């Protein structure tokens, strides 16, 4: 039975953080936004919201501009990182539009104030949005250079009292090596924070993993390309890796 046909999904979490990369929004394109892909992910989010789960989101900006790449090509790092933060706002607005077309009330909340397009980050206001079952998309990272959107997602998840971070990727969990390059790659069902750091497993950057570990916040890594995957995990189905303790 698939997650789409499960009659009585078992809700394990009441509030979660969904972290996805900007590249997840570009589909098969090499750059930018692919509207059908954005719409598909929005449908996934709606299906989980319809279970009664409160949802936070953080979306990367790598499909438009990646600060670290700009810095590597000679751009001043702080400027490059701010440009990357602005890219995340663009992605957040695109996701907001897709969700609201599905009837899901959504707020884009930016760490960099830009009142004409989204709300500034105020923790108590964001919590109130979640209590009203609005999806909150946190944009512009932490508002500081040198921090990734992985770290921003972990920070906001802790501030919002999320019960887990769901990291949507191209593969169905954490492997000991790249499964696309190595046929003998082995997937972990569970792995500890310290093992992720020691083995450089690439779940998230080291700052994000350490912040999750220090606050005992589970990270669930799953495939965003698998239709119904996000909802399926909340229904006790599907393939994924849990990073914890």
Short mmCIF file of C-alpha atoms in Angstrom, two decimals:
data_model
loop_
_atom_site.label_atom_id
_atom_site.label_comp_id
_atom_site.label_asym_id
_atom_site.label_seq_id
_atom_site.Cartn_x
_atom_site.Cartn_y
_atom_site.Cartn_z
CA UNK A 1 0.00 0.00 0.00
CA UNK A 2 1.42 3.36 -0.94
CA UNK A 3 1.36 6.48 1.20
CA UNK A 4 -1.27 7.95 -1.13
CA UNK A 5 -3.69 5.11 -0.34
CA UNK A 6 -2.95 4.54 3.34
CA UNK A 7 -6.34 4.92 5.08
CA UNK A 8 -5.07 5.93 8.51
CA UNK A 9 -1.68 7.64 8.42
CA UNK A 10 0.08 7.64 11.78
CA UNK A 11 1.23 11.15 12.60
CA UNK A 12 4.52 10.95 14.46
CA UNK A 13 5.28 14.65 14.47
CA UNK A 14 3.19 17.74 15.09
CA UNK A 15 5.73 20.33 13.84
CA UNK A 16 8.61 19.73 11.43
CA UNK A 17 11.22 21.55 9.39
CA UNK A 18 11.56 20.65 5.70
CA UNK A 19 14.96 21.57 4.29
CA UNK A 20 15.48 21.32 0.55
CA UNK A 21 18.19 22.58 -1.76
CA UNK A 22 17.62 25.24 -4.37
CA UNK A 23 18.70 22.69 -6.96
CA UNK A 24 15.62 20.64 -6.09
CA UNK A 25 13.48 23.36 -7.68
CA UNK A 26 15.22 23.38 -11.06
CA UNK A 27 14.09 19.92 -12.19
CA UNK A 28 16.11 18.72 -15.17
CA UNK A 29 17.17 22.25 -16.02
CA UNK A 30 20.69 23.37 -15.24
CA UNK A 31 19.62 26.64 -13.67
CA UNK A 32 16.69 28.56 -12.22
CA UNK A 33 13.17 27.44 -11.39
CA UNK A 34 11.14 24.69 -13.08
CA UNK A 35 7.49 25.57 -12.31
CA UNK A 36 6.13 21.97 -12.61
CA UNK A 37 8.80 20.79 -10.12
CA UNK A 38 7.96 23.63 -7.72
CA UNK A 39 4.29 22.67 -8.03
CA UNK A 40 5.04 18.99 -7.34
CA UNK A 41 6.96 19.81 -4.16
CA UNK A 42 4.17 22.16 -3.10
CA UNK A 43 1.72 19.26 -3.48
CA UNK A 44 3.97 17.15 -1.23
CA UNK A 45 3.98 19.90 1.41
CA UNK A 46 0.20 20.29 1.20
CA UNK A 47 -0.34 16.54 1.64
CA UNK A 48 1.60 16.66 4.92
CA UNK A 49 -0.06 19.88 6.06
CA UNK A 50 -3.41 18.15 5.45
CA UNK A 51 -2.43 15.56 8.07
CA UNK A 52 -2.44 18.39 10.62
CA UNK A 53 1.34 18.73 10.77
CA UNK A 54 2.72 22.26 11.19
CA UNK A 55 5.43 22.89 8.60
CA UNK A 56 8.47 25.15 8.49
CA UNK A 57 10.60 25.28 5.36
CA UNK A 58 14.07 26.45 4.39
CA UNK A 59 15.07 26.39 0.72
CA UNK A 60 18.62 26.86 -0.50
CA UNK A 61 19.57 29.21 -3.32
CA UNK A 62 22.04 27.15 -5.32
CA UNK A 63 19.81 27.03 -8.40
CA UNK A 64 20.25 30.80 -8.76
CA UNK A 65 23.47 31.76 -6.97
CA UNK A 66 25.78 29.98 -4.56
CA UNK A 67 27.87 32.28 -2.37
CA UNK A 68 30.71 29.83 -1.88
CA UNK A 69 31.05 29.32 -5.64
CA UNK A 70 31.10 33.06 -6.21
CA UNK A 71 33.78 33.45 -3.56
CA UNK A 72 35.86 30.69 -5.18
CA UNK A 73 35.81 32.68 -8.43
CA UNK A 74 37.25 35.76 -6.78
CA UNK A 75 34.20 37.56 -5.44
CA UNK A 76 34.45 38.98 -1.93
CA UNK A 77 32.96 36.29 0.34
CA UNK A 78 30.57 38.46 2.35
CA UNK A 79 29.06 40.00 -0.79
CA UNK A 80 28.76 36.58 -2.43
CA UNK A 81 26.98 35.17 0.62
CA UNK A 82 24.48 38.03 0.71
CA UNK A 83 23.73 37.41 -2.97
CA UNK A 84 23.10 33.77 -2.10
CA UNK A 85 20.71 34.85 0.66
CA UNK A 86 18.72 36.93 -1.84
CA UNK A 87 18.48 33.87 -4.09
CA UNK A 88 16.80 31.97 -1.24
CA UNK A 89 14.18 34.72 -0.97
CA UNK A 90 13.36 34.30 -4.67
CA UNK A 91 12.92 30.55 -4.19
CA UNK A 92 10.79 31.08 -1.08
CA UNK A 93 8.47 33.45 -2.97
CA UNK A 94 8.11 30.90 -5.78
CA UNK A 95 7.19 28.17 -3.29
CA UNK A 96 4.76 30.50 -1.52
CA UNK A 97 3.02 31.20 -4.81
CA UNK A 98 2.74 27.47 -5.60
CA UNK A 99 1.39 26.64 -2.14
CA UNK A 100 -1.17 29.43 -2.13
CA UNK A 101 -2.44 28.28 -5.53
CA UNK A 102 -3.25 25.03 -3.72
CA UNK A 103 -5.10 26.91 -0.99
CA UNK A 104 -2.32 26.62 1.61
CA UNK A 105 -1.80 29.84 3.58
CA UNK A 106 1.92 30.60 3.60
CA UNK A 107 4.27 33.22 5.01
CA UNK A 108 7.75 34.00 3.74
CA UNK A 109 9.85 35.23 6.66
CA UNK A 110 13.21 36.79 5.86
CA UNK A 111 16.25 37.22 8.10
CA UNK A 112 17.04 40.30 5.99
CA UNK A 113 14.20 42.86 6.25
CA UNK A 114 12.46 43.55 2.92
CA UNK A 115 8.98 44.53 3.99
CA UNK A 116 7.50 44.96 0.52
CA UNK A 117 7.88 41.28 -0.36
CA UNK A 118 7.93 39.33 2.92
CA UNK A 119 7.88 39.55 6.70
CA UNK A 120 10.92 40.18 8.88
CA UNK A 121 11.86 37.36 11.23
CA UNK A 122 10.18 37.74 14.62
CA UNK A 123 10.15 34.46 16.48
CA UNK A 124 6.89 34.84 18.38
CA UNK A 125 5.04 35.99 15.26
CA UNK A 126 6.40 33.02 13.31
CA UNK A 127 5.24 30.63 16.05
CA UNK A 128 1.77 32.18 15.89
CA UNK A 129 1.65 31.60 12.12
CA UNK A 130 2.45 27.94 12.69
CA UNK A 131 -0.24 27.64 15.36
CA UNK A 132 -2.68 28.99 12.76
CA UNK A 133 -1.57 26.17 10.41
CA UNK A 134 0.25 28.48 8.00
CA UNK A 135 3.37 27.14 6.33
CA UNK A 136 6.35 29.31 7.27
CA UNK A 137 9.18 29.55 4.73
CA UNK A 138 12.29 31.01 6.34
CA UNK A 139 14.44 32.85 3.81
CA UNK A 140 17.79 34.68 3.67
CA UNK A 141 19.53 32.09 5.83
CA UNK A 142 20.48 33.37 9.25
CA UNK A 143 21.02 36.85 7.84
CA UNK A 144 24.76 36.44 8.32
CA UNK A 145 27.52 35.52 5.86
CA UNK A 146 29.59 32.36 6.38
CA UNK A 147 26.52 30.34 7.46
CA UNK A 148 24.79 27.86 5.17
CA UNK A 149 21.07 27.29 4.73
CA UNK A 150 21.60 23.93 6.48
CA UNK A 151 22.66 25.82 9.58
CA UNK A 152 19.78 28.27 9.11
CA UNK A 153 17.30 25.38 8.92
CA UNK A 154 18.69 23.83 12.10
CA UNK A 155 18.64 27.17 13.92
CA UNK A 156 15.05 27.94 12.91
CA UNK A 157 13.95 24.38 13.69
CA UNK A 158 15.24 24.79 17.22
CA UNK A 159 13.71 28.25 17.62
CA UNK A 160 10.33 27.00 16.37
CA UNK A 161 10.48 23.89 18.60
CA UNK A 162 10.28 21.55 15.62
CA UNK A 163 10.42 17.86 16.47
CA UNK A 164 12.59 16.89 13.48
CA UNK A 165 14.32 18.20 10.38
CA UNK A 166 13.34 16.48 7.15
CA UNK A 167 16.17 16.83 4.65
CA UNK A 168 14.89 16.20 1.11
CA UNK A 169 17.63 15.00 -1.23
CA UNK A 170 18.16 13.13 -4.50
CA UNK A 171 18.73 9.80 -2.70
CA UNK A 172 16.68 7.83 -0.17
CA UNK A 173 18.92 8.29 2.84
CA UNK A 174 22.53 8.52 3.99
CA UNK A 175 25.09 6.24 2.35
CA UNK A 176 28.68 5.41 3.23
CA UNK A 177 29.64 6.68 -0.25
CA UNK A 178 27.93 8.18 -3.27
CA UNK A 179 25.39 5.57 -4.46
CA UNK A 180 25.32 7.13 -7.94
CA UNK A 181 29.04 6.43 -8.35
CA UNK A 182 29.45 3.23 -6.31
CA UNK A 183 27.20 0.22 -6.80
CA UNK A 184 28.31 -1.24 -3.46
CA UNK A 185 27.33 1.85 -1.44
CA UNK A 186 25.48 0.93 1.75
CA UNK A 187 22.59 2.90 3.19
CA UNK A 188 22.28 3.57 6.90
CA UNK A 189 18.90 3.13 8.59
CA UNK A 190 20.21 5.09 11.56
CA UNK A 191 23.46 6.95 12.09
CA UNK A 192 24.74 9.12 14.93
CA UNK A 193 25.62 12.79 14.71
CA UNK A 194 29.22 12.04 15.65
CA UNK A 195 29.53 9.37 12.96
CA UNK A 196 28.25 11.85 10.37
CA UNK A 197 30.93 14.30 11.42
CA UNK A 198 33.74 11.75 11.73
CA UNK A 199 33.02 10.07 8.38
CA UNK A 200 32.12 13.28 6.51
CA UNK A 201 28.88 11.69 5.33
CA UNK A 202 27.62 14.92 3.80
CA UNK A 203 24.20 15.00 5.45
CA UNK A 204 24.59 18.67 6.35
CA UNK A 205 27.57 20.88 7.09
CA UNK A 206 29.40 20.41 10.37
CA UNK A 207 27.87 23.47 12.07
CA UNK A 208 24.34 22.25 11.36
CA UNK A 209 25.07 18.70 12.56
CA UNK A 210 26.66 20.00 15.77
CA UNK A 211 23.72 22.34 16.43
CA UNK A 212 21.25 19.48 15.91
CA UNK A 213 23.32 17.21 18.17
CA UNK A 214 23.55 19.78 20.95
CA UNK A 215 19.77 20.13 20.96
CA UNK A 216 18.94 16.45 20.32
CA UNK A 217 17.08 17.32 17.12
CA UNK A 218 16.63 14.31 14.76
CA UNK A 219 17.46 14.72 11.07
CA UNK A 220 15.51 12.50 8.66
CA UNK A 221 17.08 12.18 5.22
CA UNK A 222 14.78 11.02 2.42
CA UNK A 223 14.31 11.27 -1.33
CA UNK A 224 12.35 14.28 -2.48
CA UNK A 225 12.13 12.68 -5.94
CA UNK A 226 9.98 9.84 -4.59
CA UNK A 227 6.31 10.83 -5.04
CA UNK A 228 4.57 10.84 -1.67
CA UNK A 229 7.86 10.32 0.16
CA UNK A 230 7.45 13.15 2.66
CA UNK A 231 3.93 12.12 3.59
CA UNK A 232 4.86 8.45 3.54
CA UNK A 233 7.44 8.82 6.29
CA UNK A 234 4.88 10.52 8.50
CA UNK A 235 2.60 7.55 7.77
CA UNK A 236 5.31 5.14 8.92
CA UNK A 237 6.27 4.06 5.40
CA UNK A 238 9.08 4.61 2.93
CA UNK A 239 12.87 4.45 2.99
CA UNK A 240 14.95 7.00 4.88
CA UNK A 241 17.83 7.48 7.30
CA UNK A 242 17.46 8.92 10.78
CA UNK A 243 20.41 10.89 12.18
CA UNK A 244 20.17 10.99 15.94
CA UNK A 245 22.14 10.57 19.16
#
